[in-house]
mmCIF file of C-alpha atoms in Angstrom:
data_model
loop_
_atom_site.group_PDB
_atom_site.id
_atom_site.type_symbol
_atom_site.label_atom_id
_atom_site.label_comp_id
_atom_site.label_asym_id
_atom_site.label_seq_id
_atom_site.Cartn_x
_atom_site.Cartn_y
_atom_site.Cartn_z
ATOM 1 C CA UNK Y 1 -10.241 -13.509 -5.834
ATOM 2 C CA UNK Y 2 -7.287 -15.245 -7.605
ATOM 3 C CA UNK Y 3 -4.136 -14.200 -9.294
ATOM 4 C CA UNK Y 4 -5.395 -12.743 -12.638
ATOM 5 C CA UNK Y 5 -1.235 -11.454 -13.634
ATOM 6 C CA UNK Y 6 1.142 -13.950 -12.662
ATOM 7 C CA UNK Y 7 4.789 -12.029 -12.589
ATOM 8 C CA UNK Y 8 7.795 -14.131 -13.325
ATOM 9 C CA UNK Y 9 10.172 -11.221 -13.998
ATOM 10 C CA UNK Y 10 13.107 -11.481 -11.280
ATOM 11 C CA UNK Y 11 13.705 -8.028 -9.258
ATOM 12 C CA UNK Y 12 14.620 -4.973 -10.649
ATOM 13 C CA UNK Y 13 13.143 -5.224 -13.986
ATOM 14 C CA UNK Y 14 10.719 -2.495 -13.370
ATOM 15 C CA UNK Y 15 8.732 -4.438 -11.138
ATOM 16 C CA UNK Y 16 7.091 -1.570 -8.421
ATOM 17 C CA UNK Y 17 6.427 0.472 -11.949
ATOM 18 C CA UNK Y 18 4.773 -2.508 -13.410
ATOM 19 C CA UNK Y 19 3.076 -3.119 -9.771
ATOM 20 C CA UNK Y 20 1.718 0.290 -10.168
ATOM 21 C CA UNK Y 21 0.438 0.277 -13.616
ATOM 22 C CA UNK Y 22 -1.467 -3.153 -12.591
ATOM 23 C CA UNK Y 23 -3.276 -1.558 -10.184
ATOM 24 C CA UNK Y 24 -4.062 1.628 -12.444
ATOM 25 C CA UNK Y 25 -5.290 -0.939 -14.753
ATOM 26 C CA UNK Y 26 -7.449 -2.874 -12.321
ATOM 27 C CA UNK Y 27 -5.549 -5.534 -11.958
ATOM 28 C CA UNK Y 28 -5.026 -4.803 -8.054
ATOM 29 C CA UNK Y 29 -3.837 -5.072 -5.673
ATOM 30 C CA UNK Y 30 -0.494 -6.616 -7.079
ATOM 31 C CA UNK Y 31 1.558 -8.705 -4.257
ATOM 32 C CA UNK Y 32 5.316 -7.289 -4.566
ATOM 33 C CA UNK Y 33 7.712 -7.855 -1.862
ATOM 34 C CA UNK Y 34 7.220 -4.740 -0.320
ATOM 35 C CA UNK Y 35 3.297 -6.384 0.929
ATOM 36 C CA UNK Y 36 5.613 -8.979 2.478
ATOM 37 C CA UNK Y 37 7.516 -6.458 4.466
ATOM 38 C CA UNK Y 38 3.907 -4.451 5.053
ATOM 39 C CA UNK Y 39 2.751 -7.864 6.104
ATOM 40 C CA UNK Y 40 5.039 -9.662 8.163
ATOM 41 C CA UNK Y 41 3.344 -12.228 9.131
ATOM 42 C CA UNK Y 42 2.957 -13.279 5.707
ATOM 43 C CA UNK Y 43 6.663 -14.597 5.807
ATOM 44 C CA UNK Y 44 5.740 -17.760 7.710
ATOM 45 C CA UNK Y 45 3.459 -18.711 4.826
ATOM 46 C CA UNK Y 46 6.518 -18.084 2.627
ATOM 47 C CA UNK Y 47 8.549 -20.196 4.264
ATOM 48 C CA UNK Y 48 6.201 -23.207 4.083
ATOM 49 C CA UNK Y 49 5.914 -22.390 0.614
ATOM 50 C CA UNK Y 50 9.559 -22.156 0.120
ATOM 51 C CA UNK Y 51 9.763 -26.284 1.957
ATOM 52 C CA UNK Y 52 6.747 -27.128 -0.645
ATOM 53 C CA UNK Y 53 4.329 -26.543 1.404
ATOM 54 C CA UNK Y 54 2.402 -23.755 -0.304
ATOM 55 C CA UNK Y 55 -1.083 -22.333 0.986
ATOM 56 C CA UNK Y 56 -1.320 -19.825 -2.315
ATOM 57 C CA UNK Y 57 -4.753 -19.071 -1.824
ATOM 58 C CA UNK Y 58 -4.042 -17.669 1.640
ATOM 59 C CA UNK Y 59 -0.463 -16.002 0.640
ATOM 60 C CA UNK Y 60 -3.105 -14.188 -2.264
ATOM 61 C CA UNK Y 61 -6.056 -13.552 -0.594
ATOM 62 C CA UNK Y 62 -6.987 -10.189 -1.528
ATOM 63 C CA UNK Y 63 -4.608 -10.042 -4.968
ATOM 64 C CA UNK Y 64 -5.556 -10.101 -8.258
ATOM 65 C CA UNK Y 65 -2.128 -10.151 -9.829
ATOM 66 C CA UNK Y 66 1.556 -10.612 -8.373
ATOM 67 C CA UNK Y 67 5.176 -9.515 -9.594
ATOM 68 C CA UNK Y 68 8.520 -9.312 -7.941
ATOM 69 C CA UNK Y 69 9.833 -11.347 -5.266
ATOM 70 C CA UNK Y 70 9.172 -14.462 -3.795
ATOM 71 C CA UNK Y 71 6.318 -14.944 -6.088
ATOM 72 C CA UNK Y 72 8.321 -14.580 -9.246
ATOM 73 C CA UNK Y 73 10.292 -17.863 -8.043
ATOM 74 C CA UNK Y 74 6.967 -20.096 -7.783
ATOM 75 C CA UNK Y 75 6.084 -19.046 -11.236
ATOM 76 C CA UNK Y 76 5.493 -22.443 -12.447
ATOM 77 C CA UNK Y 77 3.428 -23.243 -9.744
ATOM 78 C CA UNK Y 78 1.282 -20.468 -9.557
ATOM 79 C CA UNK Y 79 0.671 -20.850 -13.502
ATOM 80 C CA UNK Y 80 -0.850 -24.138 -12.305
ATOM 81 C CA UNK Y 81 -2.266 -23.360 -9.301
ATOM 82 C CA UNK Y 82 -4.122 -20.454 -11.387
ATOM 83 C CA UNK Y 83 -4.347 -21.919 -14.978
ATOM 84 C CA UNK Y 84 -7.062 -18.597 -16.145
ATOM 85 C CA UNK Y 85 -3.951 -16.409 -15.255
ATOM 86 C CA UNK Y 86 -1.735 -14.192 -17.575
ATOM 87 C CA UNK Y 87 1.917 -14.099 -17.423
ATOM 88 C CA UNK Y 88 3.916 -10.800 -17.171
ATOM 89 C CA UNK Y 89 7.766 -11.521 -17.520
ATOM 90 C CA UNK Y 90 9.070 -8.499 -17.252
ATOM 91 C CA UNK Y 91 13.148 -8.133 -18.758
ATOM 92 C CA UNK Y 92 15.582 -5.614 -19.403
ATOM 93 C CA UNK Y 93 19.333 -5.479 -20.432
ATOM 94 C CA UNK Y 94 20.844 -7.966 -17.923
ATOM 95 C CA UNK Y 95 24.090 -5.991 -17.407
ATOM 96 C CA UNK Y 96 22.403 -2.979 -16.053
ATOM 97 C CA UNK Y 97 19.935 -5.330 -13.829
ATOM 98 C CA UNK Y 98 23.218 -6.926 -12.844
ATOM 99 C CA UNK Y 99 24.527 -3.411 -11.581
ATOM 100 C CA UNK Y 100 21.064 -2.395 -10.252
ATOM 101 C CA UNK Y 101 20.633 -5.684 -7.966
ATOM 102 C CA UNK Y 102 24.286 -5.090 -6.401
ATOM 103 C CA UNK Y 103 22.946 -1.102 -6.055
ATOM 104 C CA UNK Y 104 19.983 -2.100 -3.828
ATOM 105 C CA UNK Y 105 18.489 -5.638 -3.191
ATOM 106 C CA UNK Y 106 21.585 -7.647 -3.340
ATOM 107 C CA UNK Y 107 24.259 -5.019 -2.147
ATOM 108 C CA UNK Y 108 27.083 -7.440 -0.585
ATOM 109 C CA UNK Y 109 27.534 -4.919 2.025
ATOM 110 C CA UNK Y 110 23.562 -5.235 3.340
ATOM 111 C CA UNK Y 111 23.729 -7.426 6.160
ATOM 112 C CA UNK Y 112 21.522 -10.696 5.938
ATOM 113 C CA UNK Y 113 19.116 -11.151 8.342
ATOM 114 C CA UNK Y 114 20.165 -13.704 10.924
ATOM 115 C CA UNK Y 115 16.364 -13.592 13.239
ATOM 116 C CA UNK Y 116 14.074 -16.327 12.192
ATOM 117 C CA UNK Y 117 11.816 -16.197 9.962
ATOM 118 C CA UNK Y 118 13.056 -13.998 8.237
ATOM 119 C CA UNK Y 119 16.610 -15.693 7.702
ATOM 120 C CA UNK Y 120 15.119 -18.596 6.170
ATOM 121 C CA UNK Y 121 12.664 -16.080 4.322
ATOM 122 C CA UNK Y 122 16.122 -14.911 2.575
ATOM 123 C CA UNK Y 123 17.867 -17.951 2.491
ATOM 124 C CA UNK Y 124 14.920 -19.358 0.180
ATOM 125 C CA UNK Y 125 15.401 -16.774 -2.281
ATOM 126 C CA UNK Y 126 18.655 -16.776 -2.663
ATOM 127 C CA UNK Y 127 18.556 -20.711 -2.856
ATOM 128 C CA UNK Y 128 16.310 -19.967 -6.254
ATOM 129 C CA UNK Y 129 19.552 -18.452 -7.889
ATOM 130 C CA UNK Y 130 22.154 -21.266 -6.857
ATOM 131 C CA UNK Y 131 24.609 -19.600 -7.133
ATOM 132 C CA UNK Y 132 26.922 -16.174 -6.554
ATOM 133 C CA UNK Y 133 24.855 -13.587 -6.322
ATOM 134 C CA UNK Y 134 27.678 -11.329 -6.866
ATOM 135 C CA UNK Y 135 29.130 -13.018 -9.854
ATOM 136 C CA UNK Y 136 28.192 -10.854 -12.891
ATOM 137 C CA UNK Y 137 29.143 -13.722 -15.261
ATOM 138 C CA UNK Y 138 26.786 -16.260 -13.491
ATOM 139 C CA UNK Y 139 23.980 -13.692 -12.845
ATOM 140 C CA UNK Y 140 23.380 -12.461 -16.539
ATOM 141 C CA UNK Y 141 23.204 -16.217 -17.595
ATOM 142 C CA UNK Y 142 20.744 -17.266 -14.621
ATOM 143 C CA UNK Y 143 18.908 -13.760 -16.160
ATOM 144 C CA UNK Y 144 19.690 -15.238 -19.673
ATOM 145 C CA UNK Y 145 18.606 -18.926 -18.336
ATOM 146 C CA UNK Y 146 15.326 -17.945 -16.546
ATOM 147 C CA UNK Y 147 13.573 -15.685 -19.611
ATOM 148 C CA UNK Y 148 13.933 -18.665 -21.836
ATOM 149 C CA UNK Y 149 12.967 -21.101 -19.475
ATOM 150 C CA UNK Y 150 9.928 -18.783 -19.101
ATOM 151 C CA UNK Y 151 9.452 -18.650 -22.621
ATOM 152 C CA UNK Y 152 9.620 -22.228 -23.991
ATOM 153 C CA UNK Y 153 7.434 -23.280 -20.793
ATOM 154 C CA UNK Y 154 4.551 -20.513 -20.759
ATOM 155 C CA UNK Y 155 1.871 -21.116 -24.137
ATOM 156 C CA UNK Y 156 2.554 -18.041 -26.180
ATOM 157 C CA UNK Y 157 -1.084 -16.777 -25.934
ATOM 158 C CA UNK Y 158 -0.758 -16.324 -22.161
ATOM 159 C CA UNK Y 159 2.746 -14.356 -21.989
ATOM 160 C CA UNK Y 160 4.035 -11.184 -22.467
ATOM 161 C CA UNK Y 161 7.740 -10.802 -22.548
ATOM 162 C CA UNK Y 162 7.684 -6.628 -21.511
ATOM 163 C CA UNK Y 163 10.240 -4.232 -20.772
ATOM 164 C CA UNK Y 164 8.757 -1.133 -18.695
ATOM 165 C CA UNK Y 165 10.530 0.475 -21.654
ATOM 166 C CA UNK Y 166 7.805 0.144 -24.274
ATOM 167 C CA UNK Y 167 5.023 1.795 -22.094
ATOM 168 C CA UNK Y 168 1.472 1.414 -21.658
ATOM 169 C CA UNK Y 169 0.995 -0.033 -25.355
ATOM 170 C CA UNK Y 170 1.608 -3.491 -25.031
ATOM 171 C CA UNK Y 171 1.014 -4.101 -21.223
ATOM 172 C CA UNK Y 172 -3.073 -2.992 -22.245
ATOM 173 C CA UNK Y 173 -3.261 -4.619 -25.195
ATOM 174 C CA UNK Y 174 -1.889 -7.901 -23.765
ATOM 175 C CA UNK Y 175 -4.396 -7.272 -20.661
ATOM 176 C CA UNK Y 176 -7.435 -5.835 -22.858
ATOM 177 C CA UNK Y 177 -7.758 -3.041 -21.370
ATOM 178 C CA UNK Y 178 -7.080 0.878 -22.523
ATOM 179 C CA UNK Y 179 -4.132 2.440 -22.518
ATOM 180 C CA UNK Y 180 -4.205 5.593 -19.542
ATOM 181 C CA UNK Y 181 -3.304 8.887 -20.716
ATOM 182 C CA UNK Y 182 -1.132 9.147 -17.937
ATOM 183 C CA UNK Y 183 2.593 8.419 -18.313
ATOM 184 C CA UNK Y 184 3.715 4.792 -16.868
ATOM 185 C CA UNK Y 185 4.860 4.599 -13.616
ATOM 186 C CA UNK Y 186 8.346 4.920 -12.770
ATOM 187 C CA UNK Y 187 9.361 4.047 -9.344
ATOM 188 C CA UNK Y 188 12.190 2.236 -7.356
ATOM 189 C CA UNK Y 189 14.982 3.443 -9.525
ATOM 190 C CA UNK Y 190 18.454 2.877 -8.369
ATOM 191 C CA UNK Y 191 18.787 6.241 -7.569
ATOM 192 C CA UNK Y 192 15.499 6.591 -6.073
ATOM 193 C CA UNK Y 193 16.297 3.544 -3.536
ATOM 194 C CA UNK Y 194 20.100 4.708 -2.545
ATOM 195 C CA UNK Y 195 18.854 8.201 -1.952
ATOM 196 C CA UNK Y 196 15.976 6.691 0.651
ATOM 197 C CA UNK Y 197 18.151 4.235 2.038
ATOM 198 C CA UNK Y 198 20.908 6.996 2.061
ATOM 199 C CA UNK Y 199 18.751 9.314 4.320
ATOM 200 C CA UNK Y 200 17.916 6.665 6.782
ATOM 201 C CA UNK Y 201 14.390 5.358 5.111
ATOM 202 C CA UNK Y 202 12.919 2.654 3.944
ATOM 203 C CA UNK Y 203 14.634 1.690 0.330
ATOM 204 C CA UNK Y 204 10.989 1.493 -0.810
ATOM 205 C CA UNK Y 205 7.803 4.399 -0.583
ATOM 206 C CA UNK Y 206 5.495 2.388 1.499
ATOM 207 C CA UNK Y 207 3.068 5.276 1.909
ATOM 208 C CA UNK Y 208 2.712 5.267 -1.804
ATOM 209 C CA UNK Y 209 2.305 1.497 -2.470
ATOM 210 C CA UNK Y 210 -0.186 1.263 0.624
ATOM 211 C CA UNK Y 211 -2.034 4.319 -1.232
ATOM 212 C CA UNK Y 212 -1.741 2.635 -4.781
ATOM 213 C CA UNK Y 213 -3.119 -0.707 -2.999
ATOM 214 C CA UNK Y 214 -5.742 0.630 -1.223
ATOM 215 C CA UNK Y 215 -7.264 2.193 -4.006
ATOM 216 C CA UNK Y 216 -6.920 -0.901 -6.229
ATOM 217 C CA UNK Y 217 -9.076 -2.389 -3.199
ATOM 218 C CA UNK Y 218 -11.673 0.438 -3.401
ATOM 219 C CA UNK Y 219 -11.714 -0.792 -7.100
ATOM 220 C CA UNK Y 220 -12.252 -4.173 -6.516
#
């Protein structure tokens, strides 16, 4: 198939919402790391991707676009790797990502896997951000750091910086497609994944995203 949407935003900048909309759109199904934990076995290509030895076409058979983690660290060389594609950066104020990152996906009191693959898995990811992951000060300037590094490297025809924000408007005109009449998605919120996690469930809906991704299938 081959990734038509090429995500580079970083986590929590409305990613599952924008994962969502892509499939609404037909742009589906959209790789977000919640396939990776409906997939398991998908790690071990991760990890060889994550030692430079990538196998994209198998880690995206099946997708049309991709947002979110791991992908959004190997945006560079999926924009090579799949030169016809778009790329969605999706941003938003960097303090409140900041505070939504140490909410959920990089709460210091999670525990860190320590069973293999899934340690390195983990350990690859956080490698992409060098640094503190619980620093506030080095966090917003990696945020800071990676949009522009997006920006002066991506030609200007083929990215959209978007913040889930501003709606259906510039997502479809970017995309060429029409806007729904249906409001954009909103899902994964900090409150949404505390209140899951806090009730013993899985942070994300997987029913839902296996629903939304099935039906982008049907589509395709």
């Amino acid at each position: 198939m081959g990734l038509k949407v090429i995500g580079s935003g970083l986590g929590r900048t409305g990613t599952l919402s924008t994962k969502l909309a892509l499939e609404q759109l037909g742009f589906g199904p959209c790789h977000h790391m919640a396939e990776v934990f409906m997939n398991p076995r998908s790690i071990a290509l991760w990890v060889q991707a994550g030692r430079g030895r990538p196998d994209w076409d198998a880690i995206f058979d099946g997708y049309s676009s991709m947002v979110d983690h791991p992908g959004c660290c190997y945006w560079r060389e999926l924009m090579d790797r799949y030169p016809d594609a778009k790329v969605l950066h999706t941003v938003r104020d960097p303090d409140k990502w900041f505070d939504s990152t140490q909410a959920t996906i990089f709460n210091p009191h999670r525990p860190h896997p320590d069973q293999e693959p899934m340690k390195t898995f983990f350990d690859q990811i956080n490698a992409f951000y060098g640094g503190d992951m619980h620093d506030r000060g080095f966090m917003t300037d990696f945020f800071h750091r990676h949009t522009e590094t997006v920006v002066a490297a991506v030609p200007k025809d083929r990215l959209l910086v978007f913040d889930v924000r501003e709606g259906w408007g510039p997502l479809c005109a970017f995309l060429g497609v029409p806007a729904p009449d249906t409001p954009y998605p909103r899902e994964n919120s900090t409150e949404q994944f505390q209140s899951r996690a806090g009730a013993g469930q899985a942070p994300l809906d997987m029913d839902r995203i296996a629903q939304s991704a099935r039906a982008a299938a049907g589509k395709a």
